[in-house]
N, CA, C and O atoms as a MOPAC input file, in Angstrom:
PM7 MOZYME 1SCF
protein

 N    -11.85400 1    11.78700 1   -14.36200 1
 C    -11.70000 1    12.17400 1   -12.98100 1
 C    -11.18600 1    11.01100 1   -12.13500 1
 O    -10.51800 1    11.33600 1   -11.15300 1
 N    -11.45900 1     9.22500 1   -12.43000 1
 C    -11.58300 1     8.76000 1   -11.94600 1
 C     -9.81400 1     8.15000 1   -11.51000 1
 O     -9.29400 1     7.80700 1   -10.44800 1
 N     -9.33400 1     8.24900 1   -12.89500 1
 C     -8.07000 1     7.86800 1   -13.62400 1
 C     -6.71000 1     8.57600 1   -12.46800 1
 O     -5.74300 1     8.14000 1   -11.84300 1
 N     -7.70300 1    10.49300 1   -12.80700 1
 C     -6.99700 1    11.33400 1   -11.74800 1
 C     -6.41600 1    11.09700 1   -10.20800 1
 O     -5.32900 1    11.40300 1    -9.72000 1
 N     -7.66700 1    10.37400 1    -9.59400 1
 C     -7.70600 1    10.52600 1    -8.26100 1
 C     -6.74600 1     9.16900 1    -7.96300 1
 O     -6.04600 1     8.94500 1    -6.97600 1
 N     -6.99100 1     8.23500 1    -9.32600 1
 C     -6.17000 1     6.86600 1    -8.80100 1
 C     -4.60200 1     6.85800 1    -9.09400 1
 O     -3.68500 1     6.13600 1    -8.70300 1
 N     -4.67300 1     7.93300 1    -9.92300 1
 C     -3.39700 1     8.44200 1   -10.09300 1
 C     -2.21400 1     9.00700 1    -8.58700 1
 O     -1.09500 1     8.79600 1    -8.11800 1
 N     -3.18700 1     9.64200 1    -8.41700 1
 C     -2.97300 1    10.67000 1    -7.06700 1
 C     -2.52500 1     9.47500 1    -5.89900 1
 O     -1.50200 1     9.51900 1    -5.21500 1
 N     -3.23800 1     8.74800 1    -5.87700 1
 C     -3.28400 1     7.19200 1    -4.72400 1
 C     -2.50900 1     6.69600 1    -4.91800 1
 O     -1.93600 1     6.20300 1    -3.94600 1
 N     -1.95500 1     6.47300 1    -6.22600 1
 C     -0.72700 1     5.47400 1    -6.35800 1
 C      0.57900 1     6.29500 1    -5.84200 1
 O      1.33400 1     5.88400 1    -4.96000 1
 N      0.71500 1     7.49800 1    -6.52700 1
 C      1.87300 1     8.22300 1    -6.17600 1
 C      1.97900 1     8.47300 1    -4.77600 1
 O      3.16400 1     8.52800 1    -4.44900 1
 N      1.12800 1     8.65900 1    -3.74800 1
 C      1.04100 1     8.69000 1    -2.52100 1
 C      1.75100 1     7.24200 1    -1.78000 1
 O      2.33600 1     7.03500 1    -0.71700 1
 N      1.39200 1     6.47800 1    -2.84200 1
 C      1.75800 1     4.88300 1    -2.36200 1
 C      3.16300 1     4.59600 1    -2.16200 1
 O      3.77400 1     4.28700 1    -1.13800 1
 N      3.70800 1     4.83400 1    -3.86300 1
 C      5.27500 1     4.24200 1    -3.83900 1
 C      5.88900 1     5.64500 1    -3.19300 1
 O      6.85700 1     5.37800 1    -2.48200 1
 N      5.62600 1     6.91000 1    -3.23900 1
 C      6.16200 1     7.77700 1    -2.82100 1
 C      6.69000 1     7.46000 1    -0.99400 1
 O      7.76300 1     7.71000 1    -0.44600 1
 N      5.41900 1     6.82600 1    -0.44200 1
 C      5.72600 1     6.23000 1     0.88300 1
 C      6.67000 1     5.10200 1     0.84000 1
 O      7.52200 1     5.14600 1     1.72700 1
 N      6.74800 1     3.88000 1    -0.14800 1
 C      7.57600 1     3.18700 1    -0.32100 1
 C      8.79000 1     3.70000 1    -0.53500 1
 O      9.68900 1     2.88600 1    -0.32300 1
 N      9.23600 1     5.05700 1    -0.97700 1
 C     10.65800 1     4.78200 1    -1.42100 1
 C     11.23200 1     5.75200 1    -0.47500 1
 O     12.43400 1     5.79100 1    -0.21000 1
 N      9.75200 1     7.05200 1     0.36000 1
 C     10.68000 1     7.89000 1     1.23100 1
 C     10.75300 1     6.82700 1     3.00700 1
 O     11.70400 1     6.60900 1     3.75700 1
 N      9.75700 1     6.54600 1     3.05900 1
 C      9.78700 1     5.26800 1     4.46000 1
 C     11.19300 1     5.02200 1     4.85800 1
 O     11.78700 1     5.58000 1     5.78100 1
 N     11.81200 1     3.81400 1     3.77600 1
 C     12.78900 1     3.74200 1     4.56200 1
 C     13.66100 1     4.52500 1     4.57600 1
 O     14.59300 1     4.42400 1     5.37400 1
 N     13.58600 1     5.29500 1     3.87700 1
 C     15.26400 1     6.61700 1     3.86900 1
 C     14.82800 1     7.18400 1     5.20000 1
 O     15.67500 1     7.53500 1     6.02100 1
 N     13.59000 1     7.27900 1     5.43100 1
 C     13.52000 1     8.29000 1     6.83600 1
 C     13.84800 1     7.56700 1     7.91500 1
 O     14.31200 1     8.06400 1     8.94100 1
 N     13.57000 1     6.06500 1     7.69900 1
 C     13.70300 1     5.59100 1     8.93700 1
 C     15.06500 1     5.36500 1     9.19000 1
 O     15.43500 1     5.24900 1    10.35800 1
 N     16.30500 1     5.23900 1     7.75000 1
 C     17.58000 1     4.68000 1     8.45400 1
 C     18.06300 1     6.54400 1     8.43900 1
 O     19.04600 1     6.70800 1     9.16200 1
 N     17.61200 1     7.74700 1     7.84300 1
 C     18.63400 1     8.52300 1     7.68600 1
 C     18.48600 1     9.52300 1     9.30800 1
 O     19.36000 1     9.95800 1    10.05700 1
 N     17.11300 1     9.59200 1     9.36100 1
 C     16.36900 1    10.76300 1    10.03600 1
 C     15.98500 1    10.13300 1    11.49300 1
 O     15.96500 1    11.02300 1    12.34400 1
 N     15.63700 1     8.68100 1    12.07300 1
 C     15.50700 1     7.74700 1    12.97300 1
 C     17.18000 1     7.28100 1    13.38300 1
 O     17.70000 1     7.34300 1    14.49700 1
 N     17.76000 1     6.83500 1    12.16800 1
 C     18.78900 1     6.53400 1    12.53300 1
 C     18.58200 1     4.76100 1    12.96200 1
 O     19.16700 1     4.01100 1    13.74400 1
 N     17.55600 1     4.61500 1    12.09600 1
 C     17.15500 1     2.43800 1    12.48600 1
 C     18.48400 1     1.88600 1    11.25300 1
 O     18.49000 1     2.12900 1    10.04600 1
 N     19.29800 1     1.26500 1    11.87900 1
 C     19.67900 1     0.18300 1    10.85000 1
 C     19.28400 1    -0.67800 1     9.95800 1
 O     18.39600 1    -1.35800 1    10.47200 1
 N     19.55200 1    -1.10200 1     8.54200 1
 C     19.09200 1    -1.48900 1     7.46600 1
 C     18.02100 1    -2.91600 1     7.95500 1
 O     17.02300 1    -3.40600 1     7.42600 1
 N     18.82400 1    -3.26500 1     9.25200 1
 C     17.93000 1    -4.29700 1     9.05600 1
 C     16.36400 1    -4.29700 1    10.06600 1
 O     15.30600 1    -4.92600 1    10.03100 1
 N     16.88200 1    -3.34500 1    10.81500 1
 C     15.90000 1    -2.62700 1    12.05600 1
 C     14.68300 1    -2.17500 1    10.60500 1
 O     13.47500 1    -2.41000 1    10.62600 1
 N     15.16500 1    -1.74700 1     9.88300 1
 C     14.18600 1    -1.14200 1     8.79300 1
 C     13.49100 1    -2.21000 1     7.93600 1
 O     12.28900 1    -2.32800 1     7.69900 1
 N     14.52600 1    -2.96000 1     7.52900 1
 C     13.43500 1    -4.17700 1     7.18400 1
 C     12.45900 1    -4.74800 1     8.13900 1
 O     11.42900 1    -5.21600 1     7.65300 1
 N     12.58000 1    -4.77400 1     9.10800 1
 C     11.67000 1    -5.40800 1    10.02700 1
 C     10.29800 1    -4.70300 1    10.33100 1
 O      9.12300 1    -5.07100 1    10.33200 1
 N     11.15600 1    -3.18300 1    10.66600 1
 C      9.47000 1    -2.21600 1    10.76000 1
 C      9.00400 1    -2.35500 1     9.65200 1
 O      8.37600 1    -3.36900 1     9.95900 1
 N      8.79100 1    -2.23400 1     8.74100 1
 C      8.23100 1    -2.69700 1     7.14100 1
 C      7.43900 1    -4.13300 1     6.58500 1
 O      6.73400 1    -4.48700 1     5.64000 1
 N      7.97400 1    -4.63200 1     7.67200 1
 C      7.84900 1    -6.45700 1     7.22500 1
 C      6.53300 1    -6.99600 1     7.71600 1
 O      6.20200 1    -8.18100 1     7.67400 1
 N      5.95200 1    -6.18200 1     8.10000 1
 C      4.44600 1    -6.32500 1     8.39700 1
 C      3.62000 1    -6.00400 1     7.38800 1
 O      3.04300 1    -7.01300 1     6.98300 1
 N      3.34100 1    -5.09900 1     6.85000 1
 C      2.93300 1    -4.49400 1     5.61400 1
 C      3.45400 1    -5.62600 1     4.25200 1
 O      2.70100 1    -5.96000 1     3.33800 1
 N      4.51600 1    -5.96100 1     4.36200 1
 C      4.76900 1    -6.92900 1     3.27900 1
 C      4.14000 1    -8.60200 1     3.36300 1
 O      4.12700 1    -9.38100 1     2.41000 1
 N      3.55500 1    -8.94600 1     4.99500 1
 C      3.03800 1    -9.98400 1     5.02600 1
 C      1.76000 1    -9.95900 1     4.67800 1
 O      1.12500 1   -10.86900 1     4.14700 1
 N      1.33200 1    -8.73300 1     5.03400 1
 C     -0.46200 1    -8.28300 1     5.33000 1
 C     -0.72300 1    -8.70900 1     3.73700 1
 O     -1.49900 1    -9.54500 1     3.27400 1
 N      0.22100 1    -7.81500 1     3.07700 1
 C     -0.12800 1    -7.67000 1     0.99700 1
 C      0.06500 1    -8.99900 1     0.56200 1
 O     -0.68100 1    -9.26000 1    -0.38200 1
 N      0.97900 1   -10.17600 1     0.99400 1
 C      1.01900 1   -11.21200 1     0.40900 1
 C      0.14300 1   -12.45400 1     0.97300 1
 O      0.44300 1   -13.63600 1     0.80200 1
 N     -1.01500 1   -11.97200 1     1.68800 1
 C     -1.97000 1   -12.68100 1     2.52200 1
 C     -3.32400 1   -12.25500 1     1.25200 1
 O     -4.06300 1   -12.90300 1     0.51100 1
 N     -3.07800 1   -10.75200 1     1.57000 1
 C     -4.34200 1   -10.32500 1     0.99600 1
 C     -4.63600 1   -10.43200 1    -0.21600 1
 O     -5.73400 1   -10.65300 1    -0.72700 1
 N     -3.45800 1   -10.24300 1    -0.76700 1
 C     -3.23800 1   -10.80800 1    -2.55500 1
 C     -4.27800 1   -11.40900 1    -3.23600 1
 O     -4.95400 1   -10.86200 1    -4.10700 1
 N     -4.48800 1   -13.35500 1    -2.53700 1
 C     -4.88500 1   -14.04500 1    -3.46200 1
 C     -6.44700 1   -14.33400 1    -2.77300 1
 O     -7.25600 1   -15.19700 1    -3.11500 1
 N     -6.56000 1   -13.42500 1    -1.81200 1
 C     -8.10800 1   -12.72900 1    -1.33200 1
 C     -8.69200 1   -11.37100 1    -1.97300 1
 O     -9.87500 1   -11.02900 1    -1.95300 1
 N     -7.52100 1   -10.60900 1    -2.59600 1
 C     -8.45200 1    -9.51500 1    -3.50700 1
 C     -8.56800 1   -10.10100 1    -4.65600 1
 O     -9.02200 1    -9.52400 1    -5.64400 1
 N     -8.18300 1   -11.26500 1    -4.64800 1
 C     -8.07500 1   -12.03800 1    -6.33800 1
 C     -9.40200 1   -12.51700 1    -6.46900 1
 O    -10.11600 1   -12.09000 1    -7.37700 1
 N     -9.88600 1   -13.52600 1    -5.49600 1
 C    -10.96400 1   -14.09800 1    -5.50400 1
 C    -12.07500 1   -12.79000 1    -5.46900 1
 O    -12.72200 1   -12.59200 1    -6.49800 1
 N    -12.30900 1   -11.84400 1    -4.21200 1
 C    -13.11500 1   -10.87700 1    -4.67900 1
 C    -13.19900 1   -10.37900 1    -6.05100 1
 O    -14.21200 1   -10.46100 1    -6.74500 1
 N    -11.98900 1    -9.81200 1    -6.44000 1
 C    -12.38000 1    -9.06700 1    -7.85800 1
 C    -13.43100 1   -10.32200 1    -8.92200 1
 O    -14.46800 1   -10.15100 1    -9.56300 1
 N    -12.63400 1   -11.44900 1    -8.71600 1
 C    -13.42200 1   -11.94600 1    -9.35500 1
 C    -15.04800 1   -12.56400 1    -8.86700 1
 O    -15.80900 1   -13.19300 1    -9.60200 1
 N    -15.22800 1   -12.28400 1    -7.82300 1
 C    -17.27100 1   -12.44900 1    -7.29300 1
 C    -17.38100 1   -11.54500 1    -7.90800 1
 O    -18.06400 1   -11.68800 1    -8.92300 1
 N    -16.67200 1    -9.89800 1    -7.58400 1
 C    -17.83500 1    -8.65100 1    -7.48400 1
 C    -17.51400 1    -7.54000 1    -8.59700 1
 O    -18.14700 1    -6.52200 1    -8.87500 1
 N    -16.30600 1    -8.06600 1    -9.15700 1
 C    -15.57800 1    -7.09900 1   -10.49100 1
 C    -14.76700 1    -5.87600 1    -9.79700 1
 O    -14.65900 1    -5.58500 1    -8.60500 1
 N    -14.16300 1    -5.17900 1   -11.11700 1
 C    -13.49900 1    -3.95300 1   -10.11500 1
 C    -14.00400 1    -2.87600 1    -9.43000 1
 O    -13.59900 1    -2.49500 1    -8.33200 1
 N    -15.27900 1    -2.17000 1   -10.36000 1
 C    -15.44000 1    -1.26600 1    -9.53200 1
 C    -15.99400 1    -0.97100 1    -7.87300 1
 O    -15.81800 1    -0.00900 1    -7.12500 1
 N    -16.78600 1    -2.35800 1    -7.68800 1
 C    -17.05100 1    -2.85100 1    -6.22900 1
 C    -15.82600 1    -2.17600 1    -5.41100 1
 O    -15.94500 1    -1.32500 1    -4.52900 1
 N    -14.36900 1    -2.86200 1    -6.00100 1
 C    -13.18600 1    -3.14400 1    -5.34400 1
 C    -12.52700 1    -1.53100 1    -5.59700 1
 O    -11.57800 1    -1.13600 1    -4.92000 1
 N    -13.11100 1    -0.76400 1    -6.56100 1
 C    -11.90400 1     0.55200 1    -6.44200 1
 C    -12.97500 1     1.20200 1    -5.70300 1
 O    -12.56400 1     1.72800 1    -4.66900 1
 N    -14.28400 1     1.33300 1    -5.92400 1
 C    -14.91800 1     2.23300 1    -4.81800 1
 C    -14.62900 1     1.93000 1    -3.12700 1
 O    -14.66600 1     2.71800 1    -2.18200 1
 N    -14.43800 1     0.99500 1    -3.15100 1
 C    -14.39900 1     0.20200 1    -1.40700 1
 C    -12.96100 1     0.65600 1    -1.13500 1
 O    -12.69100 1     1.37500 1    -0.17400 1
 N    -11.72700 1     0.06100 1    -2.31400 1
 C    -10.53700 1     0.96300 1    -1.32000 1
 C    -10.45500 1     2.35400 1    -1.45400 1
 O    -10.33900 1     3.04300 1    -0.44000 1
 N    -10.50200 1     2.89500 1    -2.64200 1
 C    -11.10500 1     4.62600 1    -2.38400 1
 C    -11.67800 1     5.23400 1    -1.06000 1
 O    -11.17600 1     6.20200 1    -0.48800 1
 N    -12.36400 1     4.81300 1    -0.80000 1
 C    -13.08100 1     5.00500 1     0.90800 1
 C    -12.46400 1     4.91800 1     1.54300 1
 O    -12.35700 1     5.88300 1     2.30000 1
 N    -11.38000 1     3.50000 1     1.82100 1
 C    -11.16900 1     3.17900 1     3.05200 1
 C     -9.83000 1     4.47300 1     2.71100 1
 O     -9.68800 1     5.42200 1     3.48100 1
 N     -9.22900 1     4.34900 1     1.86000 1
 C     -7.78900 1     4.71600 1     1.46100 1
 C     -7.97900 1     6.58900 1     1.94600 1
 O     -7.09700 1     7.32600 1     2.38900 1
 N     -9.30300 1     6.89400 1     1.68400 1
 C     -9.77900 1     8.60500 1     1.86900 1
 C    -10.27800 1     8.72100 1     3.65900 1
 O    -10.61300 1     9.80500 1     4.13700 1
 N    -10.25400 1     7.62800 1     4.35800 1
 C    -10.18100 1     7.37700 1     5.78200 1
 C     -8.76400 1     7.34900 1     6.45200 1
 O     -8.65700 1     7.13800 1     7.66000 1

């Protein structure tokens, strides 16, 4: 079940990654680079948080870490 639902989360994930920017340059009409920029927040946040979910996983192990984003991710 567990495999399922993380399944489900991921595809929700890159699915946002790959329709995002098509919507924003096709359907908005933002230029390629207008689009990198709305995006470029999200890419700082993940390369901050990175080598801080690193150190957690390793205090509290994974399942601490998949139940906690499960929650937040089902918020």
């Amino acid at each position: 079940m567990s495999t399922i639902i993380v399944m489900i989360a991921y595809a929700g994930l890159i699915s946002s990654e790959l329709i995002l920017p098509m919507f924003l340059e096709k359907v908005k009409g933002a230029s390629a680079f207008d689009t990198g920029l709305t995006l470029m927040p999200g890419a700082i946040v993940m390369c901050i948080m990175n080598p801080i979910t690193g150190k957690l996983f390793d205090k509290y192990g994974a399942r601490y870490l998949a139940i906690t984003g499960l929650v937040i991710l089902t918020l």
